[in-house]
Short mmCIF file of C-alpha atoms and ligand atoms in Angstrom, two decimals:
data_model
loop_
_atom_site.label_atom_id
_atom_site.label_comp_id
_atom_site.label_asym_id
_atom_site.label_seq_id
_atom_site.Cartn_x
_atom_site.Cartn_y
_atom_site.Cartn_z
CA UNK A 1 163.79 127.96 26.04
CA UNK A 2 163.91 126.15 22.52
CA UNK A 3 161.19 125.31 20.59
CA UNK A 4 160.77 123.75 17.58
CA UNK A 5 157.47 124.54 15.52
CA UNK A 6 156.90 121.46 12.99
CA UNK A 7 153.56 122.46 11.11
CA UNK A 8 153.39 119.50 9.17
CA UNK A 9 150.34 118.89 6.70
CA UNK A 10 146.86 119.98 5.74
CA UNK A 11 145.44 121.85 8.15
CA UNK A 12 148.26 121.46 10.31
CA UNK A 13 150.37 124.69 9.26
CA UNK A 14 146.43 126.61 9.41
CA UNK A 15 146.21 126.03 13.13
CA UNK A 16 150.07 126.00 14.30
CA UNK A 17 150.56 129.49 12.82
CA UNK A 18 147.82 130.59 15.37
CA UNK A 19 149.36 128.96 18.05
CA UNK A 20 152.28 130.75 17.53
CA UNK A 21 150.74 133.63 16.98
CA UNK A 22 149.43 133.09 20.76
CA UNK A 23 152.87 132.48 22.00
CA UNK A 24 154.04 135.63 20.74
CA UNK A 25 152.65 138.13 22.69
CA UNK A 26 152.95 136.13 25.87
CA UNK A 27 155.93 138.52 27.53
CA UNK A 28 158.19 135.65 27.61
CA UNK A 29 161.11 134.90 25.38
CA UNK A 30 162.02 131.98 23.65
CA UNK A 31 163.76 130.85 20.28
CA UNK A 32 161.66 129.31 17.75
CA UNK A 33 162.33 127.33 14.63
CA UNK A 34 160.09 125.61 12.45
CA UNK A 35 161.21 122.50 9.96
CA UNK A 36 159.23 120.53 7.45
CA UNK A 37 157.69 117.14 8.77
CA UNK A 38 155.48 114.70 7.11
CA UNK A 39 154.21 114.74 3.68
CA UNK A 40 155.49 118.18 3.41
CA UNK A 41 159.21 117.13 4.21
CA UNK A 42 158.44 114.12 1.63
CA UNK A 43 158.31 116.47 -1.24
CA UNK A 44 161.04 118.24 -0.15
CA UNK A 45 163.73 116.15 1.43
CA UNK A 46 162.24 112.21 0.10
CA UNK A 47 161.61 111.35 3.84
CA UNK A 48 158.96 112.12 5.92
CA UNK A 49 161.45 113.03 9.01
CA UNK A 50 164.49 114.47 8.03
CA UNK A 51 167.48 114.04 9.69
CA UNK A 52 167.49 117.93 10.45
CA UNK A 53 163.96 118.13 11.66
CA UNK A 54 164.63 114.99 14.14
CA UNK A 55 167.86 116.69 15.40
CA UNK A 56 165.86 120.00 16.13
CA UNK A 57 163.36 118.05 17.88
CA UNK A 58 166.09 116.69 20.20
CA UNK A 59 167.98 119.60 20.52
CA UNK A 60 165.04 121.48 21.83
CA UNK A 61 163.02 121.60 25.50
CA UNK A 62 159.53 121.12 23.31
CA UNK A 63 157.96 120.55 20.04
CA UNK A 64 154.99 122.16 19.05
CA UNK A 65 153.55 120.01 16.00
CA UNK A 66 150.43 120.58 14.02
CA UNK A 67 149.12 116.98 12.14
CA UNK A 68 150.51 115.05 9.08
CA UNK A 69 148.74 112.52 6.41
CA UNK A 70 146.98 112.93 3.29
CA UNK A 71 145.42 110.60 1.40
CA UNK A 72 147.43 111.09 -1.43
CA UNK A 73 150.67 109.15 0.37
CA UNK A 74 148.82 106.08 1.17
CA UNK A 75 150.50 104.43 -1.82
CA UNK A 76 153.91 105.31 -0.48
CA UNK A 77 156.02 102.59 1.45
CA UNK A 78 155.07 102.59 5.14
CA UNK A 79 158.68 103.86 5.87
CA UNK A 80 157.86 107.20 3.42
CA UNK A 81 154.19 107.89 4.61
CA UNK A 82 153.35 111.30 6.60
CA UNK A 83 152.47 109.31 9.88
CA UNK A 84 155.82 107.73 10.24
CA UNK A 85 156.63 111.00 11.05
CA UNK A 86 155.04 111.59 14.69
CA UNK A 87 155.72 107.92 15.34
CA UNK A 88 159.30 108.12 14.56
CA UNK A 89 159.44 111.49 17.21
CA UNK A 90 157.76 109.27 19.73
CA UNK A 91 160.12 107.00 19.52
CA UNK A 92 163.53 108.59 18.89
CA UNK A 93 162.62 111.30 21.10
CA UNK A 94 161.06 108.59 24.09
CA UNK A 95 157.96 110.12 24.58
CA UNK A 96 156.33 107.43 26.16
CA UNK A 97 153.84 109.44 28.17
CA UNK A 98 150.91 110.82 26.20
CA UNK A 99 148.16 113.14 27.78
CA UNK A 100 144.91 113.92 26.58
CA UNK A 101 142.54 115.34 28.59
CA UNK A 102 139.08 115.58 27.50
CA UNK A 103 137.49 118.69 29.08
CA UNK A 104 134.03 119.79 28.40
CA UNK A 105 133.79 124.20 28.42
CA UNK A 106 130.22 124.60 29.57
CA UNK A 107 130.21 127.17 26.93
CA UNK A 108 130.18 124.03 24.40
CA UNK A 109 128.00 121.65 26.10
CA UNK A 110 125.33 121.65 22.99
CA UNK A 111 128.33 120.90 20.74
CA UNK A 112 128.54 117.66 22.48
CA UNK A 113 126.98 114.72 20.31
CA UNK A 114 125.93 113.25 23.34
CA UNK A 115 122.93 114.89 25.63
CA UNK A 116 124.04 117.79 27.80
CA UNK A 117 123.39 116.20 31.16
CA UNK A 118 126.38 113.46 30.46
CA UNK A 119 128.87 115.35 29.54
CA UNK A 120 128.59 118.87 31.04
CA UNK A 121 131.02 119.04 33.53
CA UNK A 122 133.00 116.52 32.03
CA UNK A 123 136.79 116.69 32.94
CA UNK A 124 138.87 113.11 32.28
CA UNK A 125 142.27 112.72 31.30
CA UNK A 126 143.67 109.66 29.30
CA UNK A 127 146.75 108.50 29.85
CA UNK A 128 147.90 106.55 26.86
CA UNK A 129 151.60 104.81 26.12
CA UNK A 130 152.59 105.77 23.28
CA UNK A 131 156.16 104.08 22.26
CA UNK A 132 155.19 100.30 23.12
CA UNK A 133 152.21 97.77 22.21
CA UNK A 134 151.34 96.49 18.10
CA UNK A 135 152.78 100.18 17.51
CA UNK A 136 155.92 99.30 17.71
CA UNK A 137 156.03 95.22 18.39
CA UNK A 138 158.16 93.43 16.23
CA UNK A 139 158.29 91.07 14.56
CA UNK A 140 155.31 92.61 11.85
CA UNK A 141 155.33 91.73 8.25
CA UNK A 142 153.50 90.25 5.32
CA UNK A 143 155.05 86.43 4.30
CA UNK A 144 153.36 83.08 3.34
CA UNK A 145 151.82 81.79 5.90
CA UNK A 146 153.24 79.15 7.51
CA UNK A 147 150.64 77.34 9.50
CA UNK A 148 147.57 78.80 11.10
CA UNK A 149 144.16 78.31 9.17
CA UNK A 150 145.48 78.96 5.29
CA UNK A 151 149.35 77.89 5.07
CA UNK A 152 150.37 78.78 2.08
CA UNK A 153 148.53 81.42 1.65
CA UNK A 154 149.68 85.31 1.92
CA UNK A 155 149.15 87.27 5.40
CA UNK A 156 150.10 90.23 7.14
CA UNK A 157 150.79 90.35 10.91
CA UNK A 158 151.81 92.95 13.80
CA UNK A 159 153.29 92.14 17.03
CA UNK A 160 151.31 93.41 20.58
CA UNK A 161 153.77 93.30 23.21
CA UNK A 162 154.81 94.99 26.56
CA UNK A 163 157.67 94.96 28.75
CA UNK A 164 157.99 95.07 32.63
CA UNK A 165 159.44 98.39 32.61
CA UNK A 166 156.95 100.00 29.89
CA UNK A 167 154.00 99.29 31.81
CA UNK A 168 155.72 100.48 35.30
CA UNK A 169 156.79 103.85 34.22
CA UNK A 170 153.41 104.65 32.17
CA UNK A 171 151.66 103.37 35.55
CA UNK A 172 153.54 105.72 37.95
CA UNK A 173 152.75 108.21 35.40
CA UNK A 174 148.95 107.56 36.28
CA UNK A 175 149.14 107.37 39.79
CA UNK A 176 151.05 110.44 40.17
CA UNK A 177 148.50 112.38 37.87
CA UNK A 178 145.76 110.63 39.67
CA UNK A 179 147.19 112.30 42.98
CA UNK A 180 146.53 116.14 41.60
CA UNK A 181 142.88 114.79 41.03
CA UNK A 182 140.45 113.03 42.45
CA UNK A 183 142.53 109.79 43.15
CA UNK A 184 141.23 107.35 40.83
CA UNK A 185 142.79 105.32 37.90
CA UNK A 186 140.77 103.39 35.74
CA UNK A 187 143.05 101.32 33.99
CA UNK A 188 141.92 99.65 30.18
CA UNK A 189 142.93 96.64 29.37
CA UNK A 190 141.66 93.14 27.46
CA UNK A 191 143.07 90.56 30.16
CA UNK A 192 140.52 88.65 29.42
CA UNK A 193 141.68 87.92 26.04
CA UNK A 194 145.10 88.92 25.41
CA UNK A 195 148.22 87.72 27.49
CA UNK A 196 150.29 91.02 26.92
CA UNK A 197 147.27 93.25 28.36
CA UNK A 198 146.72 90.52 31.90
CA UNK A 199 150.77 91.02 32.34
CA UNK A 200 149.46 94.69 32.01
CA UNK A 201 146.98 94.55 34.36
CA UNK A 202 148.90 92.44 36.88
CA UNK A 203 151.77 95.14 36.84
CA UNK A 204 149.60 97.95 37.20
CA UNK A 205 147.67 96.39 40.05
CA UNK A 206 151.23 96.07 41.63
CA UNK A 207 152.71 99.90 41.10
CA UNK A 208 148.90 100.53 42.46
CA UNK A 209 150.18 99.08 46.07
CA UNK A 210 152.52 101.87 46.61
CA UNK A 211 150.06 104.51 45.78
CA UNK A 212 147.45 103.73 48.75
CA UNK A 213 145.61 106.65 48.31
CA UNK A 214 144.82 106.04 45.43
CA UNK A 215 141.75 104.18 44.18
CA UNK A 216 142.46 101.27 41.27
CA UNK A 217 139.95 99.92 39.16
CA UNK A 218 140.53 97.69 35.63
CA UNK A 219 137.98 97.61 32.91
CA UNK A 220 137.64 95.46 29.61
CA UNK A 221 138.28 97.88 26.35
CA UNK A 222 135.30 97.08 24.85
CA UNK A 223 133.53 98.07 28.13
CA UNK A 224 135.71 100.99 28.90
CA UNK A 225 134.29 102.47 25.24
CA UNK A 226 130.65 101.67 26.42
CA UNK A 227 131.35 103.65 29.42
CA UNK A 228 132.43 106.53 27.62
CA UNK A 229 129.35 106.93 25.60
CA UNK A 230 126.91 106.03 28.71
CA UNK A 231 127.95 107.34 31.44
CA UNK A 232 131.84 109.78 30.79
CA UNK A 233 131.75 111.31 34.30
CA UNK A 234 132.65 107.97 36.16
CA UNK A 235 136.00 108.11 34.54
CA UNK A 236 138.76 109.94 35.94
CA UNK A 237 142.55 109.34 35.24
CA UNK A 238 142.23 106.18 32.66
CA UNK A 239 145.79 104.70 31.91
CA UNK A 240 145.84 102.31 29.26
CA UNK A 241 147.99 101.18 26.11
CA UNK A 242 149.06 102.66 22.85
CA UNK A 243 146.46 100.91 20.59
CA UNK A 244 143.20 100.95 22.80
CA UNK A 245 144.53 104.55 23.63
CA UNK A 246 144.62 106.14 20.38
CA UNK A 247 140.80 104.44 20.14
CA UNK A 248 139.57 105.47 23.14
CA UNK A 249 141.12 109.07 22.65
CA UNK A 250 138.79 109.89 19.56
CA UNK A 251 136.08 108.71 21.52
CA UNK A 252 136.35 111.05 24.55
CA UNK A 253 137.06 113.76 21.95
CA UNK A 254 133.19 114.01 20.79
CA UNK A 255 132.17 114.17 24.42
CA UNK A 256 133.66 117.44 24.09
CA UNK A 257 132.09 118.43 21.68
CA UNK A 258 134.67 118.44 19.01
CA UNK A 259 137.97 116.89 18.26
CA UNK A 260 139.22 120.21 17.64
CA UNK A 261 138.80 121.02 21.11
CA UNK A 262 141.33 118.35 22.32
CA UNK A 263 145.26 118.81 22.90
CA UNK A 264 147.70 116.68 24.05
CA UNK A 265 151.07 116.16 25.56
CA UNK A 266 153.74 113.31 25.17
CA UNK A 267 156.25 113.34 27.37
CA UNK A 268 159.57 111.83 28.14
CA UNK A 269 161.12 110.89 31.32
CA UNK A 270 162.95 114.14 30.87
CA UNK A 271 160.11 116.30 30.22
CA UNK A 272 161.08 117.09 27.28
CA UNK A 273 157.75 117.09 25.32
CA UNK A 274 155.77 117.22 21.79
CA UNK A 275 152.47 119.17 21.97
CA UNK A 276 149.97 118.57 19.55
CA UNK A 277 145.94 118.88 18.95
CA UNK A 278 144.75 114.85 18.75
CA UNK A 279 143.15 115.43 15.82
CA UNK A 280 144.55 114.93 12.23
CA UNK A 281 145.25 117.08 9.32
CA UNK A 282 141.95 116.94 7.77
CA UNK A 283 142.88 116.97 4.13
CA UNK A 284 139.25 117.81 3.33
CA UNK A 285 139.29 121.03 5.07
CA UNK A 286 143.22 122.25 4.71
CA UNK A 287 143.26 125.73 2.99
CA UNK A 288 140.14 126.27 3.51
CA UNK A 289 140.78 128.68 7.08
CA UNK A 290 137.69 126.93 8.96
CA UNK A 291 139.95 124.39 11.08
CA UNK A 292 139.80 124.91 15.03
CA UNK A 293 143.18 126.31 16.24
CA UNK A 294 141.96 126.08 20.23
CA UNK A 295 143.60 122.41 20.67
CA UNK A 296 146.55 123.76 19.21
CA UNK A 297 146.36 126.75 21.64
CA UNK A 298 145.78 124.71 24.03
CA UNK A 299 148.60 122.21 23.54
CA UNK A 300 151.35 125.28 23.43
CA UNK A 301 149.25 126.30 26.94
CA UNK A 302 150.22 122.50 27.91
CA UNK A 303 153.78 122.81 26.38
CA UNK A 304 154.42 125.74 28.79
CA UNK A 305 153.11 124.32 31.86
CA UNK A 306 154.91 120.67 31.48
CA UNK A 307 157.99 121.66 29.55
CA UNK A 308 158.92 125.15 29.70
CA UNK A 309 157.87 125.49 33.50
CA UNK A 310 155.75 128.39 32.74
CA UNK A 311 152.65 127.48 34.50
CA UNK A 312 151.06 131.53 35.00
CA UNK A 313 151.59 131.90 31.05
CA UNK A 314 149.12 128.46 30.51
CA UNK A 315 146.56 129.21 32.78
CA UNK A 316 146.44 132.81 30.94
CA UNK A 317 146.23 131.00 27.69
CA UNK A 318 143.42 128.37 28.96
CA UNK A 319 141.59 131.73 30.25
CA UNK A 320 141.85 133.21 27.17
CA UNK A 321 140.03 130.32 25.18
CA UNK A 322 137.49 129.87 27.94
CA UNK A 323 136.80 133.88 26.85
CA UNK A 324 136.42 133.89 23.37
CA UNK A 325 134.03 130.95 24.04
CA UNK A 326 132.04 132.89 26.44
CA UNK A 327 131.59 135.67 23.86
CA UNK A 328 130.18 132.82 21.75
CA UNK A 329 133.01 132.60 18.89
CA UNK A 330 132.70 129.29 17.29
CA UNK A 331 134.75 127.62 14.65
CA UNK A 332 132.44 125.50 12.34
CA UNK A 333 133.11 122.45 14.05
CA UNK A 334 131.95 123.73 17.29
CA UNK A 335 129.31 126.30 16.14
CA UNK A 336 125.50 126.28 17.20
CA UNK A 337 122.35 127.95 17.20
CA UNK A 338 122.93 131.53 18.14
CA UNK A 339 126.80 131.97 18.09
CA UNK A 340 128.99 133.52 16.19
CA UNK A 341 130.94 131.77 12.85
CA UNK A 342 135.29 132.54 12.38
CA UNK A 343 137.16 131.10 10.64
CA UNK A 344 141.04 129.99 11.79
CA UNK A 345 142.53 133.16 11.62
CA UNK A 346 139.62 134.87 13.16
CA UNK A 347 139.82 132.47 16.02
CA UNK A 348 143.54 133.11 17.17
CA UNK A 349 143.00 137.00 16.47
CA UNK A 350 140.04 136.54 19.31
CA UNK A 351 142.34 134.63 21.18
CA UNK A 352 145.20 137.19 20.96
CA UNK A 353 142.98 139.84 21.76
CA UNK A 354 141.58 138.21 24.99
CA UNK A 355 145.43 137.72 26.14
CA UNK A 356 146.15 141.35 25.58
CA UNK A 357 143.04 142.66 27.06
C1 IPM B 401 147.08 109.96 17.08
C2 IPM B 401 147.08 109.60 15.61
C3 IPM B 401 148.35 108.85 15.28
C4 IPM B 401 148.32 107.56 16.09
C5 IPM B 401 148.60 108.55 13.78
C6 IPM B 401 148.58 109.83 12.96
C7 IPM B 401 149.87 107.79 13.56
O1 IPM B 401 145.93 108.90 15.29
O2 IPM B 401 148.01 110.67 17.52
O3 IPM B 401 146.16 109.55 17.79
O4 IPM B 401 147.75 106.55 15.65
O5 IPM B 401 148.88 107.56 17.19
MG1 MG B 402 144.53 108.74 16.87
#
């Protein structure tokens, strides 16, 4: 088993060092190594993924990444900045299949910014794709405009677009998840607006016929994020595309209390996979040792399961959070009334010691 640890930036190498820290005394062995990516590889190499770190990535069965970004590169060019980092992976990599389930630990229910009774019990898992849509659409540019309501005048524009066989593979994806749940997709789309997301809906609805078990419904994006803040629990699997993914990802996040609760897999038709917490790198926090390593944890307890076929070692991981949460550790992000503060460090240590008890 190769993997290939890419910290990246801000708080990114805080909470990846206690992931690995995790993975450590599992009794398995693997070989690790860790490259510079994002703003961090900028000021070393002048790109943001060096050839070397993108060949490791390929070369190995999963890539456990922390977060890149900081304000300070939003001058660059768009080809130099942090985040073309993770979006070049996605794509050179194919990892078209993102997972992000947003779980609520009963042990974090009051963390929750919404009231207890909606989101305890909470378990949903959004399926996002994560290599198509205004992502990745070209044509996307600034010119002079050449008609619309100002020609003449300067504009900027992106390009939202699906294929066929994008939307049929992310689909299956769905359905097959749905099957290991409770049997229901929601999928998220804006049909009633945009022509790429009714040739969405009207391919999903058509994978949907060969999973008759399954249960199909479609909702409007701008619903579907209503939902989420009303009434979570109705949701089960919800597929839906890059863009309105990524949005509707943060979202389900604070259900759970915090984003720093929330990891996430993206995965190719291969399996190979990149494993990351969906939050950022939090420039305002990095060095500081108070970010939440548990979605990190929790994406190298994902990482094992999906890529390295080591499904005993994840559920001892996933254990081992829901432990140090039941002996009230919080990070500040999660932290209320009664518990206990830690920092990073302190976190993984708890986290460690709960594996090797
Ligand atoms: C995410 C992030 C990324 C995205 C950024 C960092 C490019 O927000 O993984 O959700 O937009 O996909
Ligand atoms: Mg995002």
């Amino acid at each position: 088993m190769k993997i290939a640890i890419l910290p990246g930036d801000g708080i990114g190498t805080e909470i990846v060092a206690e992931a690995v820290k995790v993975l450590n005394v599992l009794d398995l062995t693997f070989e690790t190594e860790t490259a510079l990516v994002g703003g961090a590889a900028f000021e070393a190499h002048g790109h943001p993924l060096p050839e070397a770190t993108l060949k490791l990535a390929k070369d190995a069965d999963a890539v456990l990444f922390g977060a890149v970004g900081d304000w300070k590169y939003d001058k660059l060019d768009r080809p130099l900045r942090p985040e073309q980092a993770i979006l070049g992976l996605r794509k050179n990599l194919g990892l078209f299949a993102n997972f992000r389930p947003a779980i609520c630990y009963p042990q974090l229910v009051d963390a929750s910014s919404l009231k207890r009774e909606l989101v305890s019990g909470l378990d949903i898992l959004i399926i996002r794709e994560l290599t198509g849509d205004i992502y990745f659409g070209q044509p996307r540019g600034r010119r002079v405009s050449p008609d619309g309501h100002f020609p003449g005048a300067e504009e900027a524009f992106d390009t939202m677009r699906y294929s066929r066989p994008e939307i049929e593979r992310i689909a299956h994806v769905a359905f097959q998840a749905a099957r290991k749940r409770s049997k229901r997709v929601t999928s998220v789309d804006k049909a009633n607006v945009l022509e790429t997301f009714q040739f969405w809906k009207d391919i999903v609805t058509e994978v949907g016929l060969q999973y008759p078990d399954v249960e199909l419904d479609h909702m409007y994006v701008d619903n579907a994020a209503m939902q989420l803040v009303r009434a979570p629990k109705k949701f089960d699997v919800v597929v839906t595309g890059n863009m309105f993914g990524d949005i509707l990802s943060d979202a389900a996040a604070m259900l759970t209390g915090s984003i720093g609760m929330l990891p996430s897999a993206s995965l190719n038709d291969k399996n190979q996979g990149l494993y990351e917490p969906s939050h950022g790198s939090a420039p305002d926090i990095a060095g500081k040792g108070v970010a939440n390593p548990l979605a990190t944890i929790l994406s190298a307890a994902m990482m094992l399961r999906f890529s390295l076929n080591q499904p005993e070692s994840a559920a001892r991981i996933e254990k081992a959070v829901d432990a140090v949460l039941s002996q009230g550790l919080r990070t500040p992000d999660i932290h209320s009334e009664g518990m206990t503060q830690v920092g990073t460090a302190a976190m993984g240590d708890a986290v460690v010691r709960a594996l090797t008890a």
